[in-house]
XYZ file of C-alpha atoms in Angstrom:
273
model
C 141.167 -66.823 36.195
C 140.943 -62.915 35.946
C 139.907 -63.615 32.202
C 137.261 -65.814 32.861
C 135.595 -63.810 35.461
C 135.822 -60.826 32.900
C 133.901 -62.965 30.001
C 131.269 -63.771 32.632
C 131.140 -60.146 33.656
C 130.881 -59.335 30.006
C 128.492 -61.958 29.271
C 125.634 -60.979 32.324
C 125.958 -57.389 31.051
C 125.583 -58.326 27.690
C 122.527 -60.608 28.662
C 121.228 -57.523 31.271
C 121.426 -55.046 28.582
C 119.610 -57.075 25.885
C 116.820 -57.678 28.618
C 116.904 -54.043 28.886
C 116.341 -53.575 25.554
C 113.654 -55.926 24.959
C 112.041 -54.457 28.007
C 112.015 -51.040 26.438
C 110.367 -52.528 23.428
C 107.631 -54.249 25.242
C 107.274 -51.092 27.187
C 107.162 -48.850 24.003
C 104.466 -51.390 22.402
C 102.388 -51.279 25.506
C 102.446 -47.331 25.731
C 101.615 -46.943 22.114
C 98.821 -49.604 22.235
C 97.445 -48.215 25.465
C 97.812 -44.429 23.640
C 95.952 -45.741 20.532
C 93.049 -47.207 22.205
C 92.734 -43.831 24.059
C 92.888 -41.896 21.181
C 89.957 -44.154 19.604
C 87.865 -43.727 22.658
C 88.410 -40.023 22.834
C 87.847 -39.920 18.822
C 84.695 -41.712 19.364
C 83.424 -39.960 22.077
C 83.889 -36.574 20.162
C 82.175 -38.105 17.382
C 78.931 -38.898 19.306
C 78.873 -35.612 20.916
C 79.231 -33.789 17.290
C 76.186 -36.039 16.208
C 74.287 -34.954 19.596
C 74.812 -31.501 18.247
C 74.051 -31.701 15.007
C 70.551 -32.586 16.003
C 69.686 -29.205 17.403
C 71.183 -26.984 14.427
C 69.156 -25.842 11.560
C 70.042 -27.357 8.340
C 69.288 -24.072 6.274
C 66.168 -25.389 4.550
C 62.843 -23.648 4.073
C 59.802 -25.346 3.163
C 57.152 -23.034 1.354
C 54.031 -23.866 -0.685
C 54.138 -22.786 -4.308
C 51.627 -22.404 -6.971
C 47.865 -22.731 -6.755
C 46.070 -25.625 -5.271
C 45.049 -28.541 -7.816
C 41.531 -30.523 -8.178
C 41.219 -33.245 -10.618
C 38.567 -35.698 -11.148
C 35.031 -35.885 -10.115
C 33.273 -36.683 -6.435
C 34.149 -39.109 -5.341
C 37.439 -40.088 -7.159
C 38.267 -36.328 -6.963
C 41.755 -35.888 -6.048
C 43.241 -32.526 -4.541
C 46.872 -31.747 -4.563
C 49.517 -28.731 -3.287
C 53.113 -28.401 -4.375
C 55.653 -28.080 -1.812
C 59.189 -26.684 -2.438
C 62.450 -26.434 -0.747
C 63.617 -22.780 -1.081
C 66.549 -23.233 1.116
C 69.543 -25.214 1.665
C 69.292 -29.105 1.384
C 67.626 -30.737 3.989
C 69.491 -32.886 6.300
C 66.661 -34.985 7.475
C 62.970 -35.547 7.036
C 59.659 -33.759 8.298
C 55.930 -34.464 8.238
C 53.045 -32.911 7.017
C 49.140 -33.290 7.937
C 45.559 -32.950 6.031
C 42.948 -31.252 7.600
C 39.201 -30.979 6.774
C 35.962 -29.767 7.887
C 32.263 -29.655 6.205
C 32.016 -26.145 7.275
C 34.232 -23.523 9.090
C 38.057 -23.297 9.253
C 39.657 -26.192 8.259
C 42.553 -25.770 10.937
C 40.193 -26.387 13.353
C 38.892 -29.638 11.889
C 39.962 -33.079 11.621
C 43.086 -34.487 10.899
C 42.232 -37.026 7.752
C 46.134 -37.983 6.721
C 49.696 -37.282 7.919
C 52.699 -38.668 6.694
C 56.670 -37.731 6.119
C 58.181 -35.548 3.707
C 61.968 -37.215 2.898
C 64.964 -35.001 2.377
C 64.743 -32.258 -0.516
C 67.673 -30.759 -2.456
C 67.683 -27.128 -2.621
C 64.772 -26.016 -5.089
C 63.593 -29.408 -4.702
C 59.587 -29.892 -4.907
C 57.274 -32.546 -3.834
C 53.357 -32.944 -4.850
C 51.230 -33.967 -1.865
C 47.684 -35.129 -2.837
C 44.618 -36.939 -1.231
C 42.170 -38.912 -3.240
C 38.534 -39.677 -2.848
C 37.619 -36.230 -1.343
C 34.192 -35.155 -0.526
C 32.561 -31.776 -0.264
C 34.127 -29.443 1.949
C 37.216 -27.527 2.646
C 40.787 -28.773 2.870
C 44.098 -27.323 4.237
C 47.530 -29.181 4.387
C 50.016 -28.016 6.875
C 53.967 -28.889 6.711
C 56.335 -28.657 9.634
C 59.764 -26.650 9.175
C 62.903 -28.786 9.793
C 63.899 -28.746 13.417
C 65.810 -25.893 14.682
C 64.067 -23.469 12.235
C 64.529 -20.103 13.297
C 61.255 -18.375 12.804
C 59.427 -20.041 15.850
C 55.946 -18.551 14.670
C 56.364 -20.067 11.156
C 57.718 -23.506 12.368
C 54.255 -24.949 10.796
C 53.439 -23.491 7.376
C 49.646 -24.018 5.778
C 48.465 -24.273 2.134
C 45.523 -22.394 0.877
C 42.239 -23.286 1.619
C 40.839 -26.108 -0.911
C 37.048 -25.901 -1.206
C 35.809 -28.878 -3.309
C 32.175 -28.964 -4.413
C 30.670 -32.133 -5.973
C 28.781 -32.105 -9.150
C 27.210 -35.144 -10.224
C 28.458 -36.226 -13.551
C 26.231 -36.283 -16.577
C 25.077 -39.471 -17.714
C 26.401 -40.352 -21.212
C 23.895 -41.286 -23.703
C 24.452 -45.125 -24.778
C 24.519 -45.949 -28.450
C 20.579 -47.246 -27.798
C 19.636 -43.352 -26.880
C 21.499 -42.117 -29.566
C 19.664 -44.387 -32.306
C 16.117 -43.470 -30.523
C 17.062 -39.799 -30.779
C 18.144 -39.725 -34.197
C 14.877 -41.576 -35.387
C 12.820 -39.101 -33.394
C 14.040 -36.167 -35.064
C 13.730 -37.891 -38.540
C 10.252 -38.634 -37.627
C 9.566 -34.790 -36.233
C 11.263 -33.566 -39.734
C 9.005 -35.898 -41.873
C 5.616 -34.416 -39.460
C 6.919 -30.523 -39.901
C 7.237 -31.368 -43.930
C 3.334 -30.887 -44.433
C 3.214 -28.452 -41.798
C 5.788 -26.210 -43.480
C 4.043 -26.943 -46.786
C 0.762 -25.809 -45.060
C 2.166 -22.840 -43.559
C 4.007 -21.832 -46.800
C 0.331 -22.388 -48.739
C -1.195 -20.065 -46.088
C 1.473 -17.512 -46.273
C 1.003 -17.211 -49.716
C -2.619 -17.170 -49.467
C -2.317 -14.243 -46.754
C -0.021 -12.378 -49.116
C -2.561 -12.645 -51.973
C -4.968 -11.567 -49.795
C -2.764 -8.697 -48.905
C -2.126 -7.452 -52.170
C -5.763 -7.704 -53.373
C -7.014 -5.559 -50.352
C -4.245 -2.868 -51.407
C -5.429 -2.846 -54.955
C -8.865 -2.415 -53.611
C -8.134 0.174 -51.280
C -6.326 1.702 -54.126
C -8.963 1.519 -56.153
C -11.307 2.747 -53.810
C -8.831 5.691 -53.240
C -8.982 6.771 -56.920
C -12.355 6.487 -57.332
C -12.403 8.945 -54.123
C -10.389 11.262 -55.675
C -12.297 11.219 -59.213
C -15.467 11.975 -57.447
C -13.646 14.696 -55.534
C -12.377 15.840 -58.718
C -15.936 16.056 -60.492
C -17.450 17.718 -57.283
C -14.592 20.671 -57.713
C -15.232 20.735 -61.565
C -19.395 21.307 -61.126
C -18.714 23.497 -58.490
C -16.502 25.519 -60.519
C -18.944 25.437 -63.617
C -21.896 26.281 -61.190
C -19.838 29.333 -60.099
C -18.702 30.271 -63.370
C -22.850 30.130 -64.453
C -23.693 32.096 -61.643
C -21.160 34.925 -62.305
C -22.441 34.906 -65.827
C -25.971 35.213 -64.696
C -25.193 38.105 -62.267
C -23.017 39.671 -64.642
C -25.943 39.473 -67.333
C -28.362 40.535 -64.406
C -26.247 43.738 -63.671
C -25.830 44.466 -67.551
C -29.937 44.170 -67.922
C -30.172 46.542 -64.890
C -27.566 48.920 -66.176
C -29.686 49.122 -69.567
C -32.870 49.538 -67.652
C -30.894 52.414 -65.571
C -29.781 53.947 -68.648
C -33.078 53.938 -70.563
C -34.928 55.467 -67.303
C -32.470 58.096 -67.560
C -33.086 58.963 -70.872
C -36.783 58.910 -70.621
C -36.275 61.359 -67.510
C -34.018 63.633 -69.650
C -36.572 63.900 -72.372
C -39.457 64.284 -69.963
C -37.615 66.972 -68.253
C -36.595 68.576 -72.000
C -40.357 68.381 -72.734
C -41.714 70.189 -69.499
C -38.756 72.798 -70.467
C -40.359 73.633 -73.767
């Protein structure tokens, strides 16, 4: 009897112990399940807060316009363009740009003719912004830096002004125009040939006349020189003759004076006797 009671008591203890072990396992499993859900909840909450905080951070990017603005084509199919470069860290999001236009004055106070989005740019990455079908006037591009950019005064950057002047394209000559022009040139050359011949003959006649005139002038000059030379010779001969006449006259007068003196001497001698 005592043994049966002992056995029953042992069995009861074993059952109770088994129940306690199972209960402990169930309790541990429940605690583990609840703990894992709570951790996951808190982890998701932290991630959400991290995302919210990241939106207010600056990603280190810095956008700048580089190079000179470009223009290509002719109005009204003319295109203007600028080059944007990220000179900072990689962009972690997009930003926006705008294009301003005015016919006169400052384009910053003009109208916004286009706006768009600029995707993420790598470090030193570039993007070309362009606008087509422009008209005469002044254009300027603006771009917003990424949110959180530390320099609030330069949160919006501006390109150089782009002044567009439309020049009407010259009409290209057609094949008919080219042929007509060539035919006109050929006819003009043919018409000019007789004129050139006449001008050549006229120039030759003129040169011949000039040479004849020069010969006549030369002959006239030589004739004048000869006449002057002859006149000079005649004058010299006349002077020579006059000189000889004067010498003969002086000699004659000297002889007469000598004869008169001789007569006087003779008369004086006669009187003295």
